[in-house]
Amino acid sequence: MRVFASAPGKITLFGEHAVVYGEPAITYTIDKRVHVHLKVRGDSTIKIEARGLQVGGAKLVISGEKIEAEVDAQSLMESLSYVHKALEIASEYCGESKGVEILVESELPVGAGLGTSAAVSAATIAAFCRAMEKELSLEELARLAHRVEIEVQGSASPMDTMTVTYGGLLYIKPAERSFERLEWGSLPVVVGFTPRESNTGKLVAGVRRLVEREEDLIMEIIRTIGKLVDRAREALEEENLEMVGSLMNVNHGLLEALGVSTVKLNEMVYAARAAGALGAKLTGAGGGGCMVALCPGREEEVKASLRAVGGIPLECTFSSRGVEVRVVG
Ligand code: MEV
């Protein structure tokens, strides 16, 4: 049987990192997706291949105890470990372990902070469960994909996996593992990309070390981010884009205080603001990766300003489509 599943990339508008400590966040799914093609084999061998934007490919073959890997890019190898773990967790859920061939194709730069690891995990689980003809609710899918992120990264909030599973503009309540949908069409945002210098697991661990060292001080910053998310929600509901932008700037400053920004991300954020963005911040775990600028009527100027400092503007718009899966033969 052949199954095709896909899941969207996402932007965190507000609240990354603080969400790991139970604070709310606001996320937004985009039209660029991760595609997973799965074919059930007649033996127990697992073959996983990934092709990413601008970075070549990576291949992993697991046959009994034997593991062979061919990699052009480390970020793709990391993405294969999410697929591998997702297959393990999905097999356990289905009570069946079968050999499969998986091809992952991403329309997004892998590991850029746009939720590709969550998308890869959710789409792989959805594809495997459909191939095994096992019922899977969205709630269960989000829960299993979250387990994949925890096991691969060491620690993760349910934000990314919940967002890519359901799709939309979401106000995430991590403590309750739930969300509320916010009503809005497409926000006029531009996303800028710069290669990643670190990965999510290391960045989350870095913030954890700060919390352990200076708990009172750092938890104050984290709680302030949570309050800011609630103000941002009100501003979005009031369609007050000026306020949304200004809160993005504050959120970026607080993320910098948590040590997750980089010189290149800061340059892109400042360039976008100078080009007329109402607000700009890093998005996702940081350490390089992506920033997002809110820039109604100034999209082209902001893209040019990002290029001028060596950033890569990514074309993406809002899409409320979450995980999709279908049998193709
Ligand atoms: C990563 O996309 C977002 C973080 O908040 C980590 C998490 O929520 O698990 C940095």
mmCIF file of N, CA and C in Angstrom, residues 7 9 32-37 49-55 76 79 103-111 114-117 119-120:
data_model
loop_
_atom_site.group_PDB
_atom_site.id
_atom_site.type_symbol
_atom_site.label_atom_id
_atom_site.label_comp_id
_atom_site.label_asym_id
_atom_site.label_seq_id
_atom_site.Cartn_x
_atom_site.Cartn_y
_atom_site.Cartn_z
ATOM 1 N N ALA A 7 1.998 17.917 6.040
ATOM 2 C CA ALA A 7 1.704 18.790 7.192
ATOM 3 C C ALA A 7 2.347 20.146 6.919
ATOM 4 N N GLY A 9 4.191 23.929 7.488
ATOM 5 C CA GLY A 9 5.148 24.637 8.325
ATOM 6 C C GLY A 9 4.390 25.645 9.181
ATOM 7 N N LYS A 32 3.471 26.501 2.957
ATOM 8 C CA LYS A 32 4.577 25.613 2.577
ATOM 9 C C LYS A 32 4.535 24.379 3.475
ATOM 10 N N ARG A 33 4.651 23.199 2.834
ATOM 11 C CA ARG A 33 4.393 21.964 3.570
ATOM 12 C C ARG A 33 5.530 20.956 3.491
ATOM 13 N N VAL A 34 5.459 19.986 4.383
ATOM 14 C CA VAL A 34 6.362 18.841 4.334
ATOM 15 C C VAL A 34 5.531 17.667 3.826
ATOM 16 N N HIS A 35 6.064 16.943 2.817
ATOM 17 C CA HIS A 35 5.327 15.831 2.199
ATOM 18 C C HIS A 35 5.996 14.509 2.549
ATOM 19 N N VAL A 36 5.198 13.541 2.941
ATOM 20 C CA VAL A 36 5.733 12.214 3.269
ATOM 21 C C VAL A 36 5.055 11.174 2.374
ATOM 22 N N HIS A 37 5.870 10.463 1.579
ATOM 23 C CA HIS A 37 5.354 9.377 0.731
ATOM 24 C C HIS A 37 5.780 8.077 1.411
ATOM 25 N N GLU A 49 14.359 8.415 3.111
ATOM 26 C CA GLU A 49 15.130 9.363 2.309
ATOM 27 C C GLU A 49 14.507 10.747 2.481
ATOM 28 N N ALA A 50 15.354 11.753 2.620
ATOM 29 C CA ALA A 50 14.815 13.112 2.754
ATOM 30 C C ALA A 50 15.454 14.012 1.725
ATOM 31 N N ARG A 51 14.632 14.873 1.122
ATOM 32 C CA ARG A 51 15.165 15.893 0.215
ATOM 33 C C ARG A 51 14.695 17.233 0.714
ATOM 34 N N GLY A 52 15.652 18.134 0.904
ATOM 35 C CA GLY A 52 15.278 19.425 1.484
ATOM 36 C C GLY A 52 15.556 20.553 0.531
ATOM 37 N N LEU A 53 15.032 21.691 0.868
ATOM 38 C CA LEU A 53 15.226 22.893 0.081
ATOM 39 C C LEU A 53 16.699 23.299 0.117
ATOM 40 N N GLN A 54 17.313 23.408 -1.015
ATOM 41 C CA GLN A 54 18.673 23.943 -1.168
ATOM 42 C C GLN A 54 19.785 23.172 -0.465
ATOM 43 N N VAL A 55 19.489 21.972 0.099
ATOM 44 C CA VAL A 55 20.562 21.324 0.863
ATOM 45 C C VAL A 55 20.886 19.909 0.419
ATOM 46 N N LEU A 76 19.402 17.628 7.571
ATOM 47 C CA LEU A 76 18.535 16.576 7.025
ATOM 48 C C LEU A 76 18.668 15.303 7.832
ATOM 49 N N SER A 79 16.486 15.512 10.625
ATOM 50 C CA SER A 79 15.087 15.308 10.267
ATOM 51 C C SER A 79 14.794 13.805 10.096
ATOM 52 N N LEU A 103 9.788 8.600 1.669
ATOM 53 C CA LEU A 103 10.474 9.737 1.050
ATOM 54 C C LEU A 103 9.877 11.003 1.648
ATOM 55 N N VAL A 104 10.740 11.855 2.224
ATOM 56 C CA VAL A 104 10.274 13.123 2.797
ATOM 57 C C VAL A 104 10.735 14.250 1.885
ATOM 58 N N GLU A 105 9.801 15.086 1.473
ATOM 59 C CA GLU A 105 10.174 16.259 0.665
ATOM 60 C C GLU A 105 9.662 17.490 1.386
ATOM 61 N N SER A 106 10.555 18.462 1.561
ATOM 62 C CA SER A 106 10.154 19.652 2.297
ATOM 63 C C SER A 106 10.165 20.882 1.394
ATOM 64 N N GLU A 107 9.101 21.662 1.464
ATOM 65 C CA GLU A 107 9.081 22.945 0.741
ATOM 66 C C GLU A 107 9.706 24.048 1.590
ATOM 67 N N LEU A 108 10.175 23.653 2.785
ATOM 68 C CA LEU A 108 10.756 24.620 3.730
ATOM 69 C C LEU A 108 12.203 24.248 4.005
ATOM 70 N N PRO A 109 13.039 25.225 4.365
ATOM 71 C CA PRO A 109 14.371 24.833 4.808
ATOM 72 C C PRO A 109 14.230 24.008 6.091
ATOM 73 N N VAL A 110 14.814 22.805 6.096
ATOM 74 C CA VAL A 110 14.675 21.906 7.255
ATOM 75 C C VAL A 110 15.416 22.499 8.450
ATOM 76 N N GLY A 111 14.804 22.437 9.616
ATOM 77 C CA GLY A 111 15.459 22.904 10.836
ATOM 78 C C GLY A 111 15.574 24.416 10.906
ATOM 79 N N LEU A 114 10.694 26.631 11.479
ATOM 80 C CA LEU A 114 9.329 26.764 10.955
ATOM 81 C C LEU A 114 8.517 25.493 11.197
ATOM 82 N N GLY A 115 8.907 24.749 12.198
ATOM 83 C CA GLY A 115 8.112 23.579 12.601
ATOM 84 C C GLY A 115 8.297 22.358 11.720
ATOM 85 N N THR A 116 9.415 22.285 10.966
ATOM 86 C CA THR A 116 9.568 21.128 10.068
ATOM 87 C C THR A 116 9.660 19.813 10.843
ATOM 88 N N SER A 117 10.308 19.815 12.017
ATOM 89 C CA SER A 117 10.424 18.541 12.730
ATOM 90 C C SER A 117 9.046 18.072 13.209
ATOM 91 N N ALA A 119 6.224 18.826 11.694
ATOM 92 C CA ALA A 119 5.476 18.464 10.481
ATOM 93 C C ALA A 119 5.905 17.079 9.988
ATOM 94 N N VAL A 120 7.218 16.830 9.987
ATOM 95 C CA VAL A 120 7.734 15.529 9.559
ATOM 96 C C VAL A 120 7.196 14.431 10.489
#
